Amino acid sequence: MFVGALEFDLLLGDVRSLKQKRSVVRPLVAELHKRFEVAVAEAGHLDLHRRALLGVAAVAADGEHVRDVLDECERFVAGRPEVELLSAHRRLLGPED
């Protein structure tokens, strides 16, 4: 079994309140979950209205599949016009870890 985790640090566009932040982050979280069948959560910068930290996790029997899914998630987020991807950090755990 392989477990992959991906952490996105995002800068949100023209957002002036936490309510507006929710209107950007919630659809992004939902689309990642629906499109890639991964677990997704807002995991940080909860009190900042122009920043978001999203965590994505995937589990599979094959490490290459986990890497491919996380790559697709990263490309998807990087291509979203309403957010700027500041950084992405990845971890992969396998049977030997």
mmCIF file of N, CA, C and O in Angstrom:
data_model
loop_
_atom_site.group_PDB
_atom_site.id
_atom_site.type_symbol
_atom_site.label_atom_id
_atom_site.label_comp_id
_atom_site.label_asym_id
_atom_site.label_seq_id
_atom_site.Cartn_x
_atom_site.Cartn_y
_atom_site.Cartn_z
ATOM 1 N N MET A 1 0.849 -1.180 0.000
ATOM 2 C CA MET A 1 0.000 0.000 0.000
ATOM 3 C C MET A 1 0.891 1.240 0.000
ATOM 4 O O MET A 1 1.889 1.303 0.707
ATOM 5 N N PHE A 2 0.519 2.231 -0.801
ATOM 6 C CA PHE A 2 1.223 3.498 -0.879
ATOM 7 C C PHE A 2 0.266 4.632 -0.530
ATOM 8 O O PHE A 2 -0.892 4.623 -0.958
ATOM 9 N N VAL A 3 0.765 5.585 0.239
ATOM 10 C CA VAL A 3 -0.015 6.752 0.639
ATOM 11 C C VAL A 3 0.746 7.988 0.177
ATOM 12 O O VAL A 3 1.935 8.136 0.477
ATOM 13 N N GLY A 4 0.049 8.856 -0.549
ATOM 14 C CA GLY A 4 0.656 10.095 -1.006
ATOM 15 C C GLY A 4 -0.071 11.289 -0.421
ATOM 16 O O GLY A 4 -1.304 11.283 -0.314
ATOM 17 N N ALA A 5 0.686 12.275 -0.018
ATOM 18 C CA ALA A 5 0.105 13.512 0.514
ATOM 19 C C ALA A 5 0.702 14.690 -0.243
ATOM 20 O O ALA A 5 1.883 14.705 -0.559
ATOM 21 N N LEU A 6 -0.151 15.650 -0.530
ATOM 22 C CA LEU A 6 0.255 16.840 -1.266
ATOM 23 C C LEU A 6 -0.318 18.046 -0.546
ATOM 24 O O LEU A 6 -1.498 18.053 -0.186
ATOM 25 N N GLU A 7 0.523 19.034 -0.306
ATOM 26 C CA GLU A 7 0.108 20.239 0.407
ATOM 27 C C GLU A 7 0.273 21.438 -0.522
ATOM 28 O O GLU A 7 1.359 21.660 -1.053
ATOM 29 N N PHE A 8 -0.816 22.166 -0.743
ATOM 30 C CA PHE A 8 -0.800 23.347 -1.601
ATOM 31 C C PHE A 8 -0.886 24.602 -0.753
ATOM 32 O O PHE A 8 -1.795 24.731 0.065
ATOM 33 N N ASP A 9 0.024 25.530 -0.969
ATOM 34 C CA ASP A 9 -0.056 26.856 -0.366
ATOM 35 C C ASP A 9 -0.546 27.788 -1.473
ATOM 36 O O ASP A 9 0.125 27.944 -2.494
ATOM 37 N N LEU A 10 -1.727 28.367 -1.287
ATOM 38 C CA LEU A 10 -2.377 29.150 -2.328
ATOM 39 C C LEU A 10 -2.550 30.603 -1.927
ATOM 40 O O LEU A 10 -2.827 30.911 -0.764
ATOM 41 N N LEU A 11 -2.399 31.481 -2.906
ATOM 42 C CA LEU A 11 -2.747 32.880 -2.765
ATOM 43 C C LEU A 11 -4.014 33.087 -3.571
ATOM 44 O O LEU A 11 -4.055 32.771 -4.766
ATOM 45 N N LEU A 12 -5.051 33.581 -2.913
ATOM 46 C CA LEU A 12 -6.340 33.767 -3.572
ATOM 47 C C LEU A 12 -6.386 35.134 -4.230
ATOM 48 O O LEU A 12 -5.761 36.083 -3.766
ATOM 49 N N GLY A 13 -7.150 35.229 -5.309
ATOM 50 C CA GLY A 13 -7.251 36.470 -6.076
ATOM 51 C C GLY A 13 -7.922 37.595 -5.312
ATOM 52 O O GLY A 13 -7.581 37.879 -4.172
ATOM 53 N N ASP A 14 -8.896 38.204 -5.898
ATOM 54 C CA ASP A 14 -9.579 39.367 -5.329
ATOM 55 C C ASP A 14 -10.572 38.932 -4.251
ATOM 56 O O ASP A 14 -11.769 38.897 -4.468
ATOM 57 N N VAL A 15 -10.042 38.586 -3.083
ATOM 58 C CA VAL A 15 -10.851 38.109 -1.958
ATOM 59 C C VAL A 15 -10.670 39.094 -0.818
ATOM 60 O O VAL A 15 -9.548 39.396 -0.423
ATOM 61 N N ARG A 16 -11.773 39.603 -0.291
ATOM 62 C CA ARG A 16 -11.707 40.626 0.759
ATOM 63 C C ARG A 16 -12.296 40.179 2.105
ATOM 64 O O ARG A 16 -12.289 40.939 3.057
ATOM 65 N N SER A 17 -12.806 38.947 2.165
ATOM 66 C CA SER A 17 -13.389 38.471 3.420
ATOM 67 C C SER A 17 -13.277 36.952 3.483
ATOM 68 O O SER A 17 -13.034 36.288 2.481
ATOM 69 N N LEU A 18 -13.483 36.427 4.682
ATOM 70 C CA LEU A 18 -13.472 34.972 4.846
ATOM 71 C C LEU A 18 -14.647 34.328 4.113
ATOM 72 O O LEU A 18 -14.538 33.206 3.626
ATOM 73 N N LYS A 19 -15.749 35.045 3.998
ATOM 74 C CA LYS A 19 -16.900 34.532 3.253
ATOM 75 C C LYS A 19 -16.558 34.388 1.767
ATOM 76 O O LYS A 19 -16.884 33.380 1.135
ATOM 77 N N GLN A 20 -15.885 35.367 1.202
ATOM 78 C CA GLN A 20 -15.453 35.270 -0.192
ATOM 79 C C GLN A 20 -14.418 34.155 -0.360
ATOM 80 O O GLN A 20 -14.403 33.466 -1.372
ATOM 81 N N LYS A 21 -13.558 34.000 0.649
ATOM 82 C CA LYS A 21 -12.569 32.923 0.604
ATOM 83 C C LYS A 21 -13.270 31.575 0.497
ATOM 84 O O LYS A 21 -12.886 30.735 -0.315
ATOM 85 N N ARG A 22 -14.294 31.368 1.311
ATOM 86 C CA ARG A 22 -15.054 30.114 1.260
ATOM 87 C C ARG A 22 -15.634 29.864 -0.121
ATOM 88 O O ARG A 22 -15.678 28.734 -0.593
ATOM 89 N N SER A 23 -16.080 30.934 -0.790
ATOM 90 C CA SER A 23 -16.692 30.777 -2.106
ATOM 91 C C SER A 23 -15.669 30.385 -3.172
ATOM 92 O O SER A 23 -16.043 29.916 -4.239
ATOM 93 N N VAL A 24 -14.389 30.562 -2.897
ATOM 94 C CA VAL A 24 -13.334 30.121 -3.811
ATOM 95 C C VAL A 24 -12.826 28.737 -3.412
ATOM 96 O O VAL A 24 -12.656 27.859 -4.257
ATOM 97 N N VAL A 25 -12.598 28.529 -2.117
ATOM 98 C CA VAL A 25 -11.961 27.304 -1.639
ATOM 99 C C VAL A 25 -12.910 26.106 -1.696
ATOM 100 O O VAL A 25 -12.508 25.019 -2.146
ATOM 101 N N ARG A 26 -14.145 26.261 -1.283
ATOM 102 C CA ARG A 26 -15.075 25.124 -1.262
ATOM 103 C C ARG A 26 -15.260 24.468 -2.630
ATOM 104 O O ARG A 26 -15.193 23.242 -2.728
ATOM 105 N N PRO A 27 -15.507 25.239 -3.702
ATOM 106 C CA PRO A 27 -15.644 24.584 -5.014
ATOM 107 C C PRO A 27 -14.349 23.901 -5.474
ATOM 108 O O PRO A 27 -14.402 22.853 -6.120
ATOM 109 N N LEU A 28 -13.208 24.470 -5.121
ATOM 110 C CA LEU A 28 -11.936 23.860 -5.485
ATOM 111 C C LEU A 28 -11.748 22.526 -4.766
ATOM 112 O O LEU A 28 -11.374 21.516 -5.376
ATOM 113 N N VAL A 29 -12.051 22.490 -3.482
ATOM 114 C CA VAL A 29 -11.966 21.261 -2.695
ATOM 115 C C VAL A 29 -12.926 20.213 -3.258
ATOM 116 O O VAL A 29 -12.554 19.048 -3.457
ATOM 117 N N ALA A 30 -14.142 20.613 -3.545
ATOM 118 C CA ALA A 30 -15.143 19.680 -4.067
ATOM 119 C C ALA A 30 -14.737 19.119 -5.427
ATOM 120 O O ALA A 30 -14.904 17.912 -5.690
ATOM 121 N N GLU A 31 -14.201 19.970 -6.293
ATOM 122 C CA GLU A 31 -13.802 19.517 -7.627
ATOM 123 C C GLU A 31 -12.615 18.564 -7.567
ATOM 124 O O GLU A 31 -12.577 17.571 -8.293
ATOM 125 N N LEU A 32 -11.638 18.836 -6.712
ATOM 126 C CA LEU A 32 -10.517 17.912 -6.545
ATOM 127 C C LEU A 32 -11.002 16.550 -6.073
ATOM 128 O O LEU A 32 -10.589 15.512 -6.597
ATOM 129 N N HIS A 33 -11.899 16.547 -5.092
ATOM 130 C CA HIS A 33 -12.432 15.294 -4.560
ATOM 131 C C HIS A 33 -13.208 14.522 -5.626
ATOM 132 O O HIS A 33 -13.004 13.319 -5.810
ATOM 133 N N LYS A 34 -14.055 15.217 -6.338
ATOM 134 C CA LYS A 34 -14.901 14.566 -7.349
ATOM 135 C C LYS A 34 -14.092 14.071 -8.545
ATOM 136 O O LYS A 34 -14.257 12.944 -9.000
ATOM 137 N N ARG A 35 -13.214 14.904 -9.058
ATOM 138 C CA ARG A 35 -12.486 14.592 -10.293
ATOM 139 C C ARG A 35 -11.404 13.538 -10.097
ATOM 140 O O ARG A 35 -11.197 12.682 -10.950
ATOM 141 N N PHE A 36 -10.703 13.579 -8.964
ATOM 142 C CA PHE A 36 -9.541 12.702 -8.775
ATOM 143 C C PHE A 36 -9.732 11.634 -7.704
ATOM 144 O O PHE A 36 -8.806 10.856 -7.454
ATOM 145 N N GLU A 37 -10.876 11.608 -7.053
ATOM 146 C CA GLU A 37 -11.184 10.628 -6.011
ATOM 147 C C GLU A 37 -10.104 10.603 -4.929
ATOM 148 O O GLU A 37 -9.552 9.561 -4.598
ATOM 149 N N VAL A 38 -9.800 11.784 -4.402
ATOM 150 C CA VAL A 38 -8.824 11.948 -3.333
ATOM 151 C C VAL A 38 -9.518 12.583 -2.128
ATOM 152 O O VAL A 38 -10.604 13.143 -2.252
ATOM 153 N N ALA A 39 -8.875 12.466 -0.985
ATOM 154 C CA ALA A 39 -9.353 13.178 0.203
ATOM 155 C C ALA A 39 -8.726 14.571 0.181
ATOM 156 O O ALA A 39 -7.536 14.717 -0.101
ATOM 157 N N VAL A 40 -9.536 15.600 0.439
ATOM 158 C CA VAL A 40 -9.066 16.984 0.386
ATOM 159 C C VAL A 40 -9.629 17.746 1.574
ATOM 160 O O VAL A 40 -10.792 17.566 1.930
ATOM 161 N N ALA A 41 -8.802 18.619 2.149
ATOM 162 C CA ALA A 41 -9.275 19.460 3.252
ATOM 163 C C ALA A 41 -8.489 20.760 3.276
ATOM 164 O O ALA A 41 -7.310 20.801 2.902
ATOM 165 N N GLU A 42 -9.158 21.816 3.716
ATOM 166 C CA GLU A 42 -8.457 23.063 4.002
ATOM 167 C C GLU A 42 -7.758 22.854 5.334
ATOM 168 O O GLU A 42 -8.407 22.584 6.351
ATOM 169 N N ALA A 43 -6.438 22.960 5.354
ATOM 170 C CA ALA A 43 -5.671 22.532 6.516
ATOM 171 C C ALA A 43 -4.861 23.639 7.181
ATOM 172 O O ALA A 43 -4.148 23.378 8.138
ATOM 173 N N GLY A 44 -4.954 24.858 6.681
ATOM 174 C CA GLY A 44 -4.177 25.927 7.295
ATOM 175 C C GLY A 44 -4.553 27.283 6.748
ATOM 176 O O GLY A 44 -5.344 27.388 5.814
ATOM 177 N N HIS A 45 -3.973 28.319 7.336
ATOM 178 C CA HIS A 45 -4.274 29.711 6.991
ATOM 179 C C HIS A 45 -5.780 29.982 7.128
ATOM 180 O O HIS A 45 -6.356 30.725 6.351
ATOM 181 N N LEU A 46 -6.399 29.383 8.115
ATOM 182 C CA LEU A 46 -7.858 29.473 8.256
ATOM 183 C C LEU A 46 -8.332 30.883 8.580
ATOM 184 O O LEU A 46 -9.461 31.244 8.251
ATOM 185 N N ASP A 47 -7.492 31.678 9.207
ATOM 186 C CA ASP A 47 -7.908 33.023 9.596
ATOM 187 C C ASP A 47 -7.447 34.103 8.615
ATOM 188 O O ASP A 47 -7.719 35.281 8.811
ATOM 189 N N LEU A 48 -6.755 33.720 7.551
ATOM 190 C CA LEU A 48 -6.291 34.671 6.543
ATOM 191 C C LEU A 48 -7.226 34.614 5.340
ATOM 192 O O LEU A 48 -7.517 33.538 4.839
ATOM 193 N N HIS A 49 -7.680 35.760 4.875
ATOM 194 C CA HIS A 49 -8.673 35.726 3.801
ATOM 195 C C HIS A 49 -8.076 35.609 2.405
ATOM 196 O O HIS A 49 -8.768 35.245 1.481
ATOM 197 N N ARG A 50 -6.778 35.873 2.212
ATOM 198 C CA ARG A 50 -6.199 35.751 0.866
ATOM 199 C C ARG A 50 -5.270 34.553 0.717
ATOM 200 O O ARG A 50 -4.645 34.385 -0.315
ATOM 201 N N ARG A 51 -5.174 33.714 1.749
ATOM 202 C CA ARG A 51 -4.304 32.539 1.693
ATOM 203 C C ARG A 51 -5.104 31.307 2.059
ATOM 204 O O ARG A 51 -6.055 31.373 2.832
ATOM 205 N N ALA A 52 -4.704 30.172 1.491
ATOM 206 C CA ALA A 52 -5.318 28.890 1.827
ATOM 207 C C ALA A 52 -4.245 27.816 1.767
ATOM 208 O O ALA A 52 -3.353 27.859 0.918
ATOM 209 N N LEU A 53 -4.335 26.871 2.664
ATOM 210 C CA LEU A 53 -3.462 25.709 2.665
ATOM 211 C C LEU A 53 -4.356 24.489 2.512
ATOM 212 O O LEU A 53 -5.195 24.223 3.375
ATOM 213 N N LEU A 54 -4.218 23.791 1.383
ATOM 214 C CA LEU A 54 -5.035 22.610 1.118
ATOM 215 C C LEU A 54 -4.179 21.361 1.235
ATOM 216 O O LEU A 54 -3.040 21.335 0.758
ATOM 217 N N GLY A 55 -4.745 20.332 1.838
ATOM 218 C CA GLY A 55 -4.091 19.035 1.914
ATOM 219 C C GLY A 55 -4.852 18.036 1.067
ATOM 220 O O GLY A 55 -6.078 17.989 1.110
ATOM 221 N N VAL A 56 -4.113 17.249 0.288
ATOM 222 C CA VAL A 56 -4.695 16.221 -0.583
ATOM 223 C C VAL A 56 -4.026 14.901 -0.231
ATOM 224 O O VAL A 56 -2.800 14.848 -0.064
ATOM 225 N N ALA A 57 -4.800 13.826 -0.130
ATOM 226 C CA ALA A 57 -4.243 12.507 0.166
ATOM 227 C C ALA A 57 -4.832 11.473 -0.787
ATOM 228 O O ALA A 57 -6.011 11.529 -1.129
ATOM 229 N N ALA A 58 -3.971 10.541 -1.206
ATOM 230 C CA ALA A 58 -4.385 9.453 -2.091
ATOM 231 C C ALA A 58 -3.753 8.158 -1.598
ATOM 232 O O ALA A 58 -2.611 8.150 -1.131
ATOM 233 N N VAL A 59 -4.493 7.058 -1.742
ATOM 234 C CA VAL A 59 -4.025 5.738 -1.336
ATOM 235 C C VAL A 59 -4.244 4.781 -2.497
ATOM 236 O O VAL A 59 -5.301 4.792 -3.126
ATOM 237 N N ALA A 60 -3.221 3.953 -2.789
ATOM 238 C CA ALA A 60 -3.343 2.961 -3.858
ATOM 239 C C ALA A 60 -2.341 1.839 -3.624
ATOM 240 O O ALA A 60 -1.417 1.968 -2.815
ATOM 241 N N ALA A 61 -2.517 0.768 -4.360
ATOM 242 C CA ALA A 61 -1.610 -0.374 -4.250
ATOM 243 C C ALA A 61 -0.299 -0.125 -4.974
ATOM 244 O O ALA A 61 0.695 -0.796 -4.705
ATOM 245 N N ASP A 62 -0.288 0.836 -5.882
ATOM 246 C CA ASP A 62 0.875 1.099 -6.723
ATOM 247 C C ASP A 62 1.368 2.529 -6.491
ATOM 248 O O ASP A 62 0.597 3.489 -6.610
ATOM 249 N N GLY A 63 2.650 2.689 -6.193
ATOM 250 C CA GLY A 63 3.220 4.002 -5.944
ATOM 251 C C GLY A 63 3.176 4.900 -7.166
ATOM 252 O O GLY A 63 2.983 6.110 -7.045
ATOM 253 N N GLU A 64 3.343 4.332 -8.347
ATOM 254 C CA GLU A 64 3.298 5.124 -9.580
ATOM 255 C C GLU A 64 1.913 5.729 -9.792
ATOM 256 O O GLU A 64 1.784 6.871 -10.227
ATOM 257 N N HIS A 65 0.880 4.970 -9.443
ATOM 258 C CA HIS A 65 -0.483 5.495 -9.578
ATOM 259 C C HIS A 65 -0.706 6.678 -8.625
ATOM 260 O O HIS A 65 -1.303 7.691 -9.010
ATOM 261 N N VAL A 66 -0.217 6.554 -7.411
ATOM 262 C CA VAL A 66 -0.348 7.650 -6.440
ATOM 263 C C VAL A 66 0.370 8.891 -6.963
ATOM 264 O O VAL A 66 -0.182 10.001 -6.936
ATOM 265 N N ARG A 67 1.583 8.733 -7.492
ATOM 266 C CA ARG A 67 2.321 9.870 -8.048
ATOM 267 C C ARG A 67 1.577 10.509 -9.217
ATOM 268 O O ARG A 67 1.506 11.731 -9.332
ATOM 269 N N ASP A 68 1.004 9.681 -10.079
ATOM 270 C CA ASP A 68 0.253 10.204 -11.226
ATOM 271 C C ASP A 68 -0.963 11.016 -10.786
ATOM 272 O O ASP A 68 -1.236 12.084 -11.324
ATOM 273 N N VAL A 69 -1.694 10.512 -9.810
ATOM 274 C CA VAL A 69 -2.879 11.216 -9.306
ATOM 275 C C VAL A 69 -2.473 12.550 -8.689
ATOM 276 O O VAL A 69 -3.100 13.585 -8.950
ATOM 277 N N LEU A 70 -1.422 12.558 -7.889
ATOM 278 C CA LEU A 70 -0.971 13.798 -7.260
ATOM 279 C C LEU A 70 -0.457 14.792 -8.302
ATOM 280 O O LEU A 70 -0.681 15.998 -8.174
ATOM 281 N N ASP A 71 0.211 14.284 -9.348
ATOM 282 C CA ASP A 71 0.645 15.162 -10.451
ATOM 283 C C ASP A 71 -0.556 15.826 -11.120
ATOM 284 O O ASP A 71 -0.538 17.022 -11.413
ATOM 285 N N GLU A 72 -1.606 15.055 -11.372
ATOM 286 C CA GLU A 72 -2.814 15.599 -11.997
ATOM 287 C C GLU A 72 -3.471 16.639 -11.102
ATOM 288 O O GLU A 72 -3.941 17.678 -11.590
ATOM 289 N N CYS A 73 -3.516 16.377 -9.806
ATOM 290 C CA CYS A 73 -4.083 17.350 -8.864
ATOM 291 C C CYS A 73 -3.284 18.649 -8.889
ATOM 292 O O CYS A 73 -3.866 19.743 -8.910
ATOM 293 N N GLU A 74 -1.976 18.533 -8.916
ATOM 294 C CA GLU A 74 -1.131 19.738 -8.929
ATOM 295 C C GLU A 74 -1.336 20.537 -10.214
ATOM 296 O O GLU A 74 -1.447 21.761 -10.183
ATOM 297 N N ARG A 75 -1.394 19.857 -11.353
ATOM 298 C CA ARG A 75 -1.646 20.563 -12.626
ATOM 299 C C ARG A 75 -3.005 21.250 -12.612
ATOM 300 O O ARG A 75 -3.155 22.367 -13.096
ATOM 301 N N PHE A 76 -4.007 20.574 -12.050
ATOM 302 C CA PHE A 76 -5.349 21.140 -11.980
ATOM 303 C C PHE A 76 -5.352 22.427 -11.156
ATOM 304 O O PHE A 76 -5.897 23.444 -11.585
ATOM 305 N N VAL A 77 -4.748 22.394 -9.982
ATOM 306 C CA VAL A 77 -4.731 23.573 -9.110
ATOM 307 C C VAL A 77 -3.897 24.690 -9.739
ATOM 308 O O VAL A 77 -4.297 25.862 -9.707
ATOM 309 N N ALA A 78 -2.758 24.345 -10.327
ATOM 310 C CA ALA A 78 -1.897 25.353 -10.944
ATOM 311 C C ALA A 78 -2.599 26.053 -12.109
ATOM 312 O O ALA A 78 -2.315 27.207 -12.406
ATOM 313 N N GLY A 79 -3.534 25.375 -12.754
ATOM 314 C CA GLY A 79 -4.230 25.944 -13.895
ATOM 315 C C GLY A 79 -5.463 26.753 -13.546
ATOM 316 O O GLY A 79 -6.103 27.324 -14.439
ATOM 317 N N ARG A 80 -5.802 26.831 -12.287
ATOM 318 C CA ARG A 80 -6.998 27.584 -11.879
ATOM 319 C C ARG A 80 -6.697 29.076 -11.877
ATOM 320 O O ARG A 80 -5.744 29.517 -11.227
ATOM 321 N N PRO A 81 -7.507 29.874 -12.579
ATOM 322 C CA PRO A 81 -7.227 31.310 -12.664
ATOM 323 C C PRO A 81 -7.507 32.083 -11.374
ATOM 324 O O PRO A 81 -6.927 33.145 -11.159
ATOM 325 N N GLU A 82 -8.353 31.555 -10.495
ATOM 326 C CA GLU A 82 -8.723 32.294 -9.290
ATOM 327 C C GLU A 82 -7.721 32.138 -8.144
ATOM 328 O O GLU A 82 -7.854 32.786 -7.107
ATOM 329 N N VAL A 83 -6.723 31.249 -8.316
ATOM 330 C CA VAL A 83 -5.712 31.053 -7.274
ATOM 331 C C VAL A 83 -4.326 31.065 -7.904
ATOM 332 O O VAL A 83 -4.148 30.762 -9.079
ATOM 333 N N GLU A 84 -3.342 31.425 -7.077
ATOM 334 C CA GLU A 84 -1.942 31.329 -7.478
ATOM 335 C C GLU A 84 -1.285 30.291 -6.586
ATOM 336 O O GLU A 84 -1.343 30.397 -5.352
ATOM 337 N N LEU A 85 -0.696 29.289 -7.199
ATOM 338 C CA LEU A 85 -0.030 28.226 -6.454
ATOM 339 C C LEU A 85 1.347 28.729 -6.020
ATOM 340 O O LEU A 85 2.240 28.915 -6.844
ATOM 341 N N LEU A 86 1.510 28.978 -4.717
ATOM 342 C CA LEU A 86 2.777 29.474 -4.189
ATOM 343 C C LEU A 86 3.780 28.345 -3.999
ATOM 344 O O LEU A 86 4.965 28.505 -4.286
ATOM 345 N N SER A 87 3.297 27.205 -3.503
ATOM 346 C CA SER A 87 4.179 26.051 -3.338
ATOM 347 C C SER A 87 3.344 24.782 -3.238
ATOM 348 O O SER A 87 2.161 24.826 -2.898
ATOM 349 N N ALA A 88 3.990 23.670 -3.541
ATOM 350 C CA ALA A 88 3.380 22.346 -3.408
ATOM 351 C C ALA A 88 4.431 21.416 -2.813
ATOM 352 O O ALA A 88 5.547 21.336 -3.331
ATOM 353 N N HIS A 89 4.089 20.764 -1.721
ATOM 354 C CA HIS A 89 4.996 19.830 -1.061
ATOM 355 C C HIS A 89 4.358 18.445 -1.072
ATOM 356 O O HIS A 89 3.184 18.301 -0.755
ATOM 357 N N ARG A 90 5.170 17.456 -1.407
ATOM 358 C CA ARG A 90 4.664 16.095 -1.603
ATOM 359 C C ARG A 90 5.405 15.120 -0.698
ATOM 360 O O ARG A 90 6.603 15.253 -0.482
ATOM 361 N N ARG A 91 4.638 14.125 -0.229
ATOM 362 C CA ARG A 91 5.220 13.028 0.546
ATOM 363 C C ARG A 91 4.627 11.717 0.030
ATOM 364 O O ARG A 91 3.426 11.670 -0.269
ATOM 365 N N LEU A 92 5.448 10.700 -0.044
ATOM 366 C CA LEU A 92 4.978 9.377 -0.468
ATOM 367 C C LEU A 92 5.495 8.354 0.524
ATOM 368 O O LEU A 92 6.699 8.298 0.778
ATOM 369 N N LEU A 93 4.583 7.587 1.089
ATOM 370 C CA LEU A 93 4.937 6.529 2.023
ATOM 371 C C LEU A 93 4.616 5.190 1.384
ATOM 372 O O LEU A 93 3.535 5.018 0.823
ATOM 373 N N GLY A 94 5.561 4.260 1.487
ATOM 374 C CA GLY A 94 5.375 2.940 0.918
ATOM 375 C C GLY A 94 5.467 1.858 1.974
ATOM 376 O O GLY A 94 5.558 2.139 3.169
ATOM 377 N N PRO A 95 5.483 0.608 1.534
ATOM 378 C CA PRO A 95 5.489 -0.522 2.473
ATOM 379 C C PRO A 95 6.722 -0.547 3.377
ATOM 380 O O PRO A 95 6.657 -1.064 4.483
ATOM 381 N N GLU A 96 7.830 0.010 2.921
ATOM 382 C CA GLU A 96 9.060 -0.018 3.722
ATOM 383 C C GLU A 96 9.128 1.104 4.753
ATOM 384 O O GLU A 96 10.038 1.136 5.579
ATOM 385 N N ASP A 97 8.213 2.064 4.696
ATOM 386 C CA ASP A 97 8.267 3.215 5.609
ATOM 387 C C ASP A 97 7.599 2.929 6.929
ATOM 388 O O ASP A 97 6.748 2.178 7.108
#
